[in-house]
XYZ file of C-alpha atoms in Angstrom:
765
model
C 85.654 112.604 84.961
C 88.975 111.514 85.701
C 89.690 112.144 81.770
C 88.909 115.330 81.690
C 90.793 116.806 84.907
C 93.213 114.545 83.010
C 93.296 116.277 79.797
C 92.256 119.976 82.352
C 95.788 119.342 83.894
C 98.109 118.668 80.312
C 96.251 122.109 78.879
C 96.764 123.998 81.822
C 101.224 122.600 82.273
C 100.835 123.077 77.946
C 99.290 127.096 79.540
C 102.354 127.358 81.810
C 105.241 126.158 79.764
C 104.123 128.291 76.803
C 103.958 131.428 78.855
C 107.213 130.738 80.322
C 108.568 130.075 76.752
C 107.191 133.500 76.097
C 109.712 135.285 78.606
C 112.558 132.167 78.370
C 115.037 131.442 75.663
C 117.396 128.674 74.815
C 121.575 129.376 75.456
C 124.136 127.769 75.111
C 126.618 128.327 77.490
C 130.275 128.322 77.403
C 132.390 127.505 80.139
C 136.610 127.713 80.473
C 137.414 123.595 81.073
C 140.208 125.075 83.644
C 137.660 126.841 85.472
C 139.062 127.556 88.782
C 135.333 127.439 90.162
C 135.120 123.825 88.565
C 137.156 122.279 91.492
C 134.788 123.228 94.954
C 132.353 120.363 92.505
C 132.272 117.129 92.879
C 131.104 116.383 89.622
C 130.360 119.081 85.827
C 126.663 118.753 86.238
C 126.802 120.289 90.273
C 129.260 122.717 88.970
C 126.664 123.887 86.139
C 123.995 123.605 87.981
C 125.737 126.059 89.655
C 125.765 128.897 87.780
C 121.751 128.629 87.315
C 121.891 128.713 91.054
C 123.842 131.923 91.164
C 121.936 133.283 88.429
C 117.836 132.728 89.183
C 115.751 133.586 92.383
C 115.828 131.110 95.383
C 112.461 130.037 95.104
C 112.849 128.014 91.518
C 115.272 124.945 90.756
C 117.628 125.378 88.588
C 117.112 121.755 87.026
C 114.567 122.546 85.444
C 115.903 124.590 83.593
C 119.237 122.295 82.899
C 118.705 121.331 79.408
C 121.484 119.087 78.271
C 125.871 119.568 80.773
C 128.644 119.088 77.902
C 131.619 117.886 78.612
C 133.138 115.923 75.428
C 132.252 119.194 72.725
C 133.089 121.273 75.036
C 132.203 122.170 78.655
C 129.166 123.889 79.736
C 125.277 123.482 79.302
C 122.229 123.979 77.435
C 119.581 126.552 79.232
C 116.018 128.354 78.963
C 117.031 131.749 81.030
C 115.128 135.579 80.643
C 117.128 138.393 79.335
C 117.937 139.598 83.026
C 119.142 135.765 84.106
C 121.737 136.337 80.750
C 122.730 139.328 81.350
C 123.648 138.344 85.185
C 125.209 134.394 83.841
C 127.766 136.696 80.909
C 129.166 138.621 84.457
C 129.952 135.584 86.555
C 133.435 133.863 86.412
C 134.951 130.752 83.920
C 131.538 131.734 81.431
C 133.237 132.450 77.618
C 131.024 132.863 75.713
C 126.389 132.451 75.125
C 124.798 131.676 72.284
C 121.451 131.185 71.705
C 120.144 128.153 70.544
C 119.841 127.924 66.703
C 117.407 126.586 64.389
C 119.208 124.428 61.498
C 117.917 122.936 58.723
C 118.557 119.457 57.271
C 120.027 119.005 53.008
C 117.517 117.407 51.824
C 121.588 101.917 45.022
C 123.439 103.347 41.802
C 125.905 106.038 43.145
C 128.828 103.347 44.500
C 128.916 102.260 40.736
C 129.377 105.819 39.253
C 131.982 105.509 41.755
C 133.957 103.327 40.959
C 133.986 101.294 44.300
C 133.637 97.309 43.120
C 134.602 94.314 44.687
C 138.563 93.899 42.447
C 141.524 92.945 44.574
C 143.022 97.181 44.135
C 139.568 98.439 44.282
C 138.653 100.831 47.849
C 136.402 97.919 48.711
C 138.847 94.999 48.928
C 141.418 97.522 50.516
C 139.598 99.303 53.273
C 137.289 95.751 53.751
C 133.905 97.366 52.828
C 134.771 100.162 56.105
C 134.894 96.936 58.658
C 135.669 98.268 61.971
C 135.157 101.372 61.588
C 132.265 103.097 62.855
C 130.106 105.796 61.887
C 127.908 108.289 63.646
C 124.913 109.866 61.246
C 123.835 112.928 62.924
C 120.293 113.524 62.052
C 115.985 112.205 61.707
C 117.150 108.728 63.194
C 116.331 106.129 61.797
C 113.846 103.412 60.376
C 115.698 100.251 62.251
C 113.503 97.205 60.249
C 115.323 97.751 56.888
C 117.245 95.633 54.950
C 119.404 98.034 54.725
C 120.874 98.133 58.772
C 120.661 94.304 58.497
C 123.496 92.785 60.535
C 123.860 89.622 58.055
C 127.566 88.310 58.048
C 128.473 92.010 60.203
C 131.754 91.448 62.352
C 131.139 92.405 66.234
C 130.099 95.096 67.664
C 134.066 96.690 68.504
C 135.374 96.375 72.047
C 135.862 100.622 71.563
C 132.461 100.989 71.670
C 130.339 103.003 74.627
C 127.117 103.600 73.521
C 124.155 102.319 73.903
C 120.464 101.811 72.148
C 118.812 104.361 73.749
C 114.230 103.001 74.340
C 111.742 105.445 73.637
C 108.124 105.545 71.446
C 108.189 102.260 69.691
C 112.172 101.788 69.647
C 113.366 98.984 72.359
C 117.018 97.746 72.744
C 116.645 95.152 70.112
C 116.249 96.921 67.133
C 119.928 98.161 67.334
C 122.156 94.376 65.800
C 125.455 94.212 65.292
C 125.195 97.153 61.547
C 122.980 99.234 63.460
C 125.617 99.128 66.580
C 123.551 102.212 68.453
C 121.104 104.622 68.493
C 119.671 108.153 70.737
C 117.588 110.843 70.549
C 118.178 114.534 71.676
C 114.795 116.382 71.785
C 115.009 119.241 74.656
C 115.798 121.977 72.902
C 113.250 121.324 70.632
C 110.871 120.893 72.756
C 111.273 124.311 74.263
C 110.730 126.160 71.080
C 107.923 123.947 69.664
C 105.225 123.949 72.020
C 103.319 126.197 69.884
C 103.539 123.536 67.579
C 102.967 120.202 69.817
C 100.177 119.009 66.666
C 103.063 118.536 64.922
C 104.603 116.838 68.196
C 101.568 113.779 67.478
C 102.963 112.597 64.667
C 106.641 112.372 66.052
C 108.067 109.442 68.029
C 109.586 110.158 71.090
C 112.181 107.784 70.468
C 115.648 106.978 67.911
C 113.176 106.107 65.207
C 112.252 108.528 62.317
C 109.507 108.996 61.418
C 110.699 111.498 58.165
C 112.747 109.028 56.604
C 115.865 111.227 56.031
C 117.973 109.859 58.211
C 117.291 106.352 57.441
C 117.656 107.790 53.559
C 121.466 109.378 54.637
C 122.321 106.439 57.133
C 122.072 104.149 55.062
C 123.940 105.510 51.926
C 126.274 105.977 54.662
C 127.259 102.448 55.483
C 123.891 99.665 54.855
C 124.058 96.834 53.110
C 123.460 95.290 49.806
C 120.086 95.119 49.542
C 119.456 93.107 46.066
C 116.490 94.121 43.560
C 115.895 97.331 45.093
C 113.940 99.712 43.142
C 111.376 102.609 44.196
C 108.550 101.931 42.289
C 110.791 99.954 39.487
C 112.237 102.129 38.609
C 116.469 102.822 38.894
C 116.744 98.757 39.809
C 120.566 97.058 40.512
C 121.763 96.247 44.307
C 121.391 98.476 46.999
C 124.668 99.739 49.193
C 126.059 101.826 51.289
C 129.621 103.585 50.685
C 130.583 101.795 53.585
C 128.741 98.679 53.813
C 130.951 96.741 56.024
C 130.992 99.931 58.653
C 129.191 99.850 61.650
C 126.658 102.955 62.213
C 125.522 105.061 65.121
C 122.758 107.136 64.702
C 122.110 110.373 66.943
C 118.297 111.429 66.181
C 118.413 115.928 66.158
C 117.318 116.497 64.041
C 112.867 116.882 63.670
C 109.720 117.869 62.326
C 110.709 121.792 62.722
C 114.688 121.150 62.291
C 117.138 120.619 64.029
C 118.505 122.693 67.442
C 121.644 123.624 67.839
C 121.731 122.701 71.885
C 120.660 119.374 70.636
C 123.367 118.835 68.206
C 126.183 120.016 70.598
C 124.080 117.683 73.201
C 124.660 114.715 70.731
C 128.025 115.062 69.256
C 128.692 115.454 73.147
C 128.132 112.035 73.299
C 128.853 111.258 70.554
C 132.750 111.132 71.080
C 132.467 110.004 74.420
C 130.386 107.398 72.810
C 133.912 106.065 70.288
C 132.209 107.612 66.401
C 135.447 107.648 64.528
C 133.923 109.100 61.249
C 130.182 111.807 62.016
C 128.247 112.612 58.983
C 125.896 116.005 58.890
C 123.397 116.260 56.356
C 121.933 119.393 58.052
C 123.558 123.704 58.876
C 121.914 127.083 57.993
C 123.882 129.515 56.549
C 127.622 130.404 57.081
C 128.629 131.132 60.749
C 131.878 133.181 62.273
C 133.422 130.660 63.679
C 133.166 130.635 67.351
C 129.334 131.604 67.055
C 128.530 127.586 64.919
C 128.514 125.430 67.921
C 129.115 122.541 65.270
C 132.071 124.305 64.244
C 133.035 124.083 68.549
C 131.897 120.745 68.935
C 133.975 119.293 65.582
C 137.299 121.125 67.201
C 136.823 118.770 69.578
C 136.208 116.044 68.045
C 138.715 116.686 65.300
C 141.033 116.605 68.119
C 140.068 113.007 69.572
C 140.371 111.312 65.702
C 137.051 111.302 64.663
C 136.658 112.835 60.703
C 133.802 115.255 60.549
C 131.882 115.540 56.753
C 129.438 118.646 56.909
C 127.011 119.066 54.321
C 127.736 121.823 51.711
C 124.219 123.663 51.957
C 121.546 123.896 49.327
C 121.791 127.802 48.612
C 123.140 127.985 45.070
C 124.047 128.994 42.362
C 124.553 131.720 45.439
C 127.702 132.929 45.851
C 129.270 132.145 49.387
C 126.532 131.057 50.275
C 128.372 127.496 51.262
C 127.668 127.004 55.157
C 129.911 124.104 57.617
C 133.387 126.441 56.463
C 135.380 125.636 59.358
C 139.187 124.394 58.338
C 138.553 121.350 60.366
C 135.312 119.749 58.350
C 135.267 118.398 54.751
C 132.778 120.451 53.822
C 131.130 118.800 50.799
C 128.815 119.806 47.986
C 126.546 118.727 45.177
C 126.960 116.003 41.965
C 124.719 114.334 39.093
C 124.394 111.060 38.835
C 125.021 109.839 34.644
C 121.496 107.846 35.806
C 118.242 109.756 33.808
C 114.411 108.599 34.112
C 113.035 110.420 31.275
C 109.281 110.815 31.063
C 109.115 112.779 27.556
C 106.274 114.855 26.745
C 104.936 114.034 23.554
C 102.871 117.619 22.388
C 99.544 117.541 20.144
C 101.489 119.478 18.057
C 103.798 116.446 17.371
C 107.210 117.746 19.302
C 108.333 116.129 22.082
C 109.461 117.890 25.015
C 112.410 117.059 27.782
C 110.875 116.142 32.000
C 111.937 113.126 34.212
C 110.345 111.658 36.782
C 110.203 107.939 38.801
C 106.018 108.142 38.618
C 105.917 103.894 36.921
C 104.723 105.242 34.451
C 105.695 102.871 31.976
C 103.954 99.748 34.060
C 100.497 101.541 33.353
C 98.730 101.600 30.196
C 96.852 105.052 31.827
C 99.433 106.980 32.340
C 100.013 107.056 28.874
C 96.705 108.778 28.250
C 96.904 111.946 25.685
C 94.920 114.769 28.155
C 93.145 118.140 27.473
C 97.013 120.502 29.331
C 95.439 123.610 31.369
C 97.899 125.727 33.444
C 95.263 127.827 35.826
C 96.675 131.737 35.818
C 95.080 134.443 37.738
C 93.729 135.405 40.748
C 96.324 135.650 44.472
C 95.303 131.981 44.875
C 98.797 130.462 43.939
C 96.921 128.340 41.465
C 99.766 128.376 38.897
C 101.911 126.731 41.921
C 98.824 124.133 42.306
C 98.955 124.866 46.118
C 96.247 122.520 47.661
C 92.182 124.418 47.042
C 93.765 126.823 44.681
C 92.840 124.712 41.086
C 88.808 124.804 40.585
C 87.762 120.612 39.991
C 85.807 122.640 37.212
C 88.845 123.601 34.976
C 91.321 120.761 36.125
C 89.393 118.054 35.977
C 90.240 114.913 34.164
C 93.055 116.960 32.664
C 97.173 117.583 32.223
C 97.776 120.240 35.046
C 100.896 122.166 34.416
C 102.939 123.550 38.091
C 105.095 125.150 38.014
C 108.289 125.280 40.901
C 108.462 125.870 44.138
C 107.093 128.061 46.975
C 105.560 124.151 48.005
C 106.969 120.672 47.470
C 107.022 119.231 44.133
C 105.285 115.646 45.623
C 102.870 118.384 46.804
C 101.450 119.807 43.795
C 100.577 116.782 42.825
C 98.535 115.674 44.991
C 96.650 119.485 45.217
C 96.634 118.201 41.738
C 94.562 114.788 42.285
C 92.377 116.555 44.939
C 91.011 118.988 42.566
C 90.071 116.004 39.845
C 93.604 116.262 37.816
C 94.897 112.858 35.469
C 98.298 113.684 35.587
C 100.400 116.577 36.357
C 103.536 118.890 34.145
C 105.852 120.160 37.018
C 107.518 123.166 34.822
C 110.667 124.302 36.545
C 110.914 128.638 37.783
C 114.141 130.839 36.446
C 115.757 129.981 39.600
C 115.545 126.268 38.842
C 116.345 126.752 35.495
C 117.900 122.840 34.693
C 117.626 120.961 37.466
C 116.585 117.385 37.775
C 115.020 115.990 40.826
C 112.680 112.963 40.123
C 110.107 112.008 42.766
C 107.716 109.398 42.975
C 104.609 112.281 42.765
C 101.645 110.330 43.492
C 99.654 110.563 40.541
C 101.302 110.461 35.931
C 103.702 113.589 36.159
C 106.984 114.490 35.012
C 108.996 117.516 35.670
C 111.561 120.006 32.945
C 113.607 121.938 32.659
C 112.621 126.148 32.620
C 113.472 126.206 28.463
C 111.242 123.290 28.160
C 108.878 125.122 30.146
C 108.893 128.594 28.114
C 108.664 126.406 25.129
C 105.315 124.332 26.996
C 103.902 126.984 28.091
C 104.736 128.966 25.034
C 101.953 125.848 22.978
C 99.134 126.127 25.221
C 98.854 129.824 24.760
C 98.852 129.436 21.576
C 96.602 126.381 20.250
C 92.830 126.632 21.907
C 93.204 123.463 22.498
C 96.496 121.588 23.761
C 96.873 118.811 24.200
C 99.737 116.596 25.858
C 101.064 112.686 27.220
C 103.842 111.965 28.945
C 105.805 109.447 27.637
C 107.499 106.876 30.800
C 110.882 105.740 29.860
C 111.796 103.868 32.798
C 115.889 104.806 33.575
C 118.951 105.094 32.368
C 121.908 104.732 32.282
C 125.458 105.986 31.298
C 123.935 108.101 28.356
C 124.664 111.687 29.665
C 128.063 113.298 31.218
C 127.963 113.282 34.318
C 129.292 114.063 36.755
C 127.599 117.834 36.980
C 127.290 120.527 39.956
C 123.743 120.796 41.018
C 121.844 123.492 40.398
C 120.884 123.583 44.242
C 124.750 122.888 46.190
C 125.525 125.816 47.723
C 129.274 127.928 45.926
C 131.922 129.252 47.760
C 134.508 131.558 48.054
C 134.169 131.162 51.749
C 132.111 134.670 53.544
C 134.660 134.202 56.759
C 138.126 133.157 55.266
C 139.040 134.421 52.274
C 142.457 131.848 52.904
C 140.797 128.371 52.544
C 138.477 127.109 49.448
C 135.004 125.822 50.822
C 133.202 123.267 49.904
C 136.019 121.021 49.963
C 134.859 118.319 47.337
C 131.673 117.801 46.055
C 129.955 113.639 45.337
C 126.729 112.438 44.639
C 124.205 114.353 45.946
C 121.083 114.469 42.464
C 118.382 111.250 42.749
C 120.244 110.128 45.258
C 117.931 105.898 46.084
C 118.576 104.487 49.190
C 116.124 102.798 52.397
C 112.726 104.692 53.856
C 111.291 103.733 56.779
C 108.291 100.932 55.678
C 105.500 103.108 57.039
C 105.661 106.109 55.147
C 104.973 106.288 50.790
C 107.886 107.141 49.202
C 106.989 110.881 48.679
C 106.718 110.885 52.149
C 103.947 112.265 52.643
C 100.515 111.748 54.616
C 98.724 111.192 52.363
C 100.003 108.650 50.319
C 99.365 105.290 50.776
C 102.243 103.622 49.164
C 104.867 101.646 50.854
C 108.024 101.653 49.721
C 111.946 99.657 50.969
C 113.832 102.154 48.787
C 112.418 106.439 47.494
C 115.043 109.455 45.772
C 115.789 112.323 47.256
C 118.458 114.686 46.657
C 120.403 117.636 48.367
C 123.751 118.299 50.236
C 121.920 115.789 52.105
C 122.499 112.955 50.440
C 126.387 114.379 48.771
C 127.638 114.667 52.401
C 126.999 110.450 54.111
C 128.321 109.530 50.578
C 131.674 110.870 51.834
C 131.204 110.044 55.137
C 130.630 106.591 54.101
C 134.247 106.437 51.747
C 136.038 108.812 54.909
C 135.030 105.534 56.471
C 137.124 103.388 53.813
C 140.198 105.199 54.298
C 139.614 105.090 58.307
C 139.860 101.069 58.055
C 142.267 101.098 55.200
C 144.916 103.990 57.760
C 143.219 103.283 61.510
C 146.140 105.458 62.140
C 145.020 108.482 59.732
C 144.428 111.870 61.070
C 141.017 113.314 60.261
C 143.455 116.273 58.473
C 145.098 113.385 56.504
C 141.951 111.705 55.600
C 140.390 115.037 53.821
C 143.393 115.668 52.552
C 143.083 112.009 50.977
C 139.531 112.626 49.538
C 140.608 115.717 48.016
C 143.645 115.264 46.531
C 143.004 112.401 44.140
C 138.985 114.369 43.900
C 138.801 114.630 39.205
C 138.469 118.210 37.856
C 136.949 115.989 34.740
C 133.531 114.551 34.128
C 133.616 110.233 32.833
C 134.300 111.074 29.640
C 137.524 113.330 30.504
C 136.213 116.669 30.054
C 135.698 119.380 32.600
C 133.206 118.923 35.357
C 130.305 121.158 34.164
C 128.319 124.457 35.631
C 125.069 124.401 33.738
C 126.138 125.212 30.243
C 129.611 126.465 31.603
C 132.881 124.846 33.055
C 132.371 124.931 36.926
C 135.434 126.977 38.962
C 136.371 126.158 42.623
C 134.210 127.575 44.057
C 131.691 124.853 43.489
C 133.366 122.236 43.405
C 136.517 123.416 45.435
C 138.738 119.835 44.499
C 136.933 117.819 42.340
C 134.571 115.380 42.319
C 135.186 112.994 45.304
C 137.273 109.324 43.582
C 137.165 106.473 46.653
C 139.846 103.932 44.721
C 142.739 107.045 44.130
C 141.835 108.033 47.807
C 141.650 105.212 49.661
C 146.036 105.031 48.657
C 146.646 109.037 47.844
C 150.725 108.593 47.599
C 150.841 111.729 49.903
C 148.362 113.619 52.573
C 149.140 117.674 53.586
C 148.189 116.493 56.866
C 147.015 119.474 59.878
C 147.517 119.398 63.293
C 145.089 120.212 65.990
C 147.185 123.370 67.629
C 147.695 124.679 63.565
C 144.829 125.789 63.288
C 144.997 127.592 66.286
C 147.640 129.457 63.924
C 145.564 129.775 61.377
C 143.340 131.698 63.265
C 145.611 134.252 64.686
C 146.580 134.589 60.952
C 142.728 135.294 60.033
C 142.314 138.056 63.239
C 140.185 136.385 66.011
C 140.728 137.753 69.305
C 142.170 135.155 71.873
C 138.865 134.987 73.664
C 136.660 134.197 70.275
C 139.394 131.624 69.857
C 139.601 130.077 73.039
C 135.587 130.081 72.696
C 136.645 128.035 69.447
C 139.353 126.025 70.825
C 139.258 125.739 74.531
C 142.524 127.173 74.420
C 144.470 129.915 75.505
C 147.087 131.684 73.293
C 148.746 135.001 72.996
C 147.888 135.358 69.419
C 151.229 138.050 69.137
C 153.113 135.572 70.515
C 152.359 132.616 68.470
C 152.202 134.821 64.831
C 156.010 136.025 65.809
C 157.438 132.253 66.689
C 155.668 131.642 63.161
C 155.774 134.439 60.630
C 154.544 133.355 57.219
C 152.636 130.532 58.996
C 149.282 129.439 56.198
C 147.968 125.990 56.899
C 149.086 123.090 55.286
C 145.110 122.774 53.854
C 145.120 120.889 50.247
C 143.681 123.413 48.511
C 145.598 126.758 47.385
C 144.208 130.056 47.691
C 145.459 133.646 47.525
C 143.372 137.601 47.476
C 144.659 140.180 47.122
C 144.497 142.906 48.562
C 144.744 146.313 47.446
C 148.547 147.225 46.712
C 149.494 143.553 47.570
C 151.394 142.549 44.306
C 152.663 138.786 45.887
C 152.056 136.103 48.021
C 154.463 133.810 49.247
C 152.838 130.064 50.633
C 154.502 127.311 52.143
C 153.067 123.776 51.900
C 154.374 119.769 53.528
C 153.896 116.581 52.266
C 153.805 113.537 53.672
C 154.670 110.350 52.315
C 152.583 107.780 52.362
C 153.138 105.218 49.606
C 156.387 103.459 48.449
C 159.962 104.112 50.028
C 162.372 105.961 47.869
C 159.184 107.896 46.472
C 160.705 111.083 44.038
C 157.613 113.274 43.108
C 158.225 116.216 39.816
C 155.715 119.362 40.125
C 153.107 120.281 37.177
C 151.727 123.438 37.672
C 148.979 125.406 35.882
C 148.287 128.517 36.912
C 146.140 130.626 37.442
C 145.368 133.707 34.042
C 146.809 137.531 35.421
C 149.436 135.414 38.143
C 153.206 133.650 37.497
C 153.835 130.952 40.051
C 157.038 130.164 41.361
C 157.320 126.199 43.471
C 160.497 125.744 44.940
C 162.333 122.811 45.306
C 160.692 121.081 41.750
C 161.113 117.741 42.936
C 160.861 115.991 46.148
C 162.953 112.530 47.099
C 161.212 111.063 49.486
C 163.426 108.303 50.887
C 160.947 107.189 54.176
C 157.529 105.952 54.470
C 155.868 109.079 56.740
C 158.543 111.507 55.559
C 157.128 115.024 55.131
C 159.154 117.712 53.058
C 158.310 121.158 52.597
C 158.212 123.399 49.943
C 157.081 126.983 48.875
C 154.931 128.156 45.897
C 155.442 132.074 45.703
C 152.145 133.569 43.563
C 153.216 136.352 41.975
C 150.092 138.988 40.439
C 150.570 140.288 37.125
C 146.909 141.639 36.027
C 147.030 144.766 34.206
C 144.125 146.453 36.149
C 143.578 148.827 33.266
C 143.565 146.419 29.906
C 141.041 143.062 32.145
C 139.545 143.171 34.934
C 139.338 140.086 36.203
C 138.811 139.397 39.918
C 138.569 135.796 40.430
C 141.486 132.677 38.338
C 142.262 129.409 38.691
C 144.858 127.368 38.173
C 145.814 123.554 39.585
C 149.412 121.762 41.520
C 149.715 118.362 41.066
C 152.307 116.460 42.558
C 153.046 113.517 39.613
C 155.184 110.690 40.897
C 158.005 109.716 38.615
C 158.049 106.277 38.703
C 153.773 105.723 38.857
C 151.985 107.774 37.302
C 148.654 106.768 39.384
C 149.924 108.983 42.044
C 148.693 112.306 41.021
C 148.210 114.526 44.243
C 146.368 117.790 43.012
C 145.630 121.186 45.206
C 143.678 123.010 43.193
C 145.062 127.219 43.456
C 142.187 129.475 43.520
C 143.540 133.953 43.162
C 141.024 136.739 43.785
C 141.524 140.522 42.979
C 139.877 142.486 45.289
């Protein structure tokens, strides 16, 4: 009887919450940091509650509507409000802006070697002490603390400046933190009030910092995991697994749950992380590009940068669509994804003796049964989605004991393998469509399987359509390193140009993001699917989610080597040292053509050069404010982003011709515009008495003049300015071009190692 009463009460509670959730929505309310009413209250929390007291009916407790009270990432709070209450709140003094809560998504061993990281005395690991003393804060799906990547043997003590905690919760206690994983928290209020209808998912989720999906464990270990010998995915990609900064400390902030990541939770985590004392914030999440005043990550990260914290974000996985790049604030380092030269060949031998190249990390080379020749089937027709291999769409009579072709798209890649296996299929060929082209993200499938590119899929289907009894076998080739061109741009990596700021090139750099092997929860199979009963310590994932923590770890190395450098200086070092060429010395490619700057930004990250860049382009926080004025942002919009109350007319009068001291150079010629003058300022962080000369490769259709052409630095930390004139010579009648690119490089006269390169991007509108 008692159990029935409890069940009734729980059901009633869920019903009442769901009814209220239908009328209430979560909003982030931003307040003036020095509001006139704030002095009337002893604490920020009471001040924040006072706004709800003035807005709600007298019988309702304001604290029941408050989700978060913010004080570091911004001043304000997150609360649930009706439309009527929202309008009333807007009219109150000290309310700067109100934004609806947004749902964002995660952008989802050998890579340290590929990037040139080694223990030699002149390398980034040696110069930074492996990232010793630096704290990387990771906002993601949590962490699996028992993973060997978070072992603290040999780690230095927790830095004295650390003010964070190890928050206890379901299957997680204070003992799960150590000298490597020094802090862990979770933020669920925004998710919880928005996800009542999906409560079935909540049963599978840990209400704690513990990772249920694996994504956060993977990204955290990529950034700062310790050395783990004999790491592999079911025997593939075997080697020593290491994060980019194996000596750095990690703090985890769980903000992403099964249905995504709410901006109210993200902002709460950033708010706490700033106060906790992190040095680098890594966010492998985002959405589509937004105006900066509507973007909670942009607002929170501005405050973080003011506190000296580098903010590294994924560019997003909506490539190759133009202007899809997200996290576009100029104070954020925005990271696209590239490939490695490591392949996992799983080649299809068709019955006619021809071969089709594919890839897989299924351990088929260890299983004799995986190599059998099988009848080949491709189930099409009807509206069940059988060509995509939806679960329940494949008739057992047609696929039983056969090798099934599944088109990529709609449902998950590994999920298609589950569908084939459930229907009695013996193997699978995952065929790219025209959307995915030749992109080759591999999976640890639950049955013998390989993925093939679009061109190969066309050949395979032609064979099926012209053969009465088509047959095939998969030849699994294990792991192959060094035989393919790399890096290349990942097809899914989001592209520029920057949708809301044509003067800032995004992404900033690219880093490894395809088929990355990193730590994985020990209660999940390598596919992450509930039906996968296998257990591993590592798995393979692809996405700008994987590229982002590579750069977060490298930023930690730079911070350890140069603890007084600003976030802008660290970002400059990453950008001006980046490679435009692949490991064979040829331009980085994007598909079958050379990659443009909207795909790679300044280039592919190079940690050994980034830690010793010679010169840097530094930016003070107030210069970002001037930049926002040049973009035509209003006073209230700038205040929303920066919490600085400024007069743009006065600022622009005092800073005529201002251009942000960004490490890349971008010019957008509007109708009738013929030339643009740009100023840049370089600071010497190399040796005293350094002389640099400029080398320019002008974009097609423009002339580029630089004055002076030599910079002579007498001292370390000395800054010198130069000017660039970009003059349009384009003849619109003879040759229609809308975009061109080049580069400007300052070369040290006595040491060719120091080449400080900036891409030049020119567009005509």
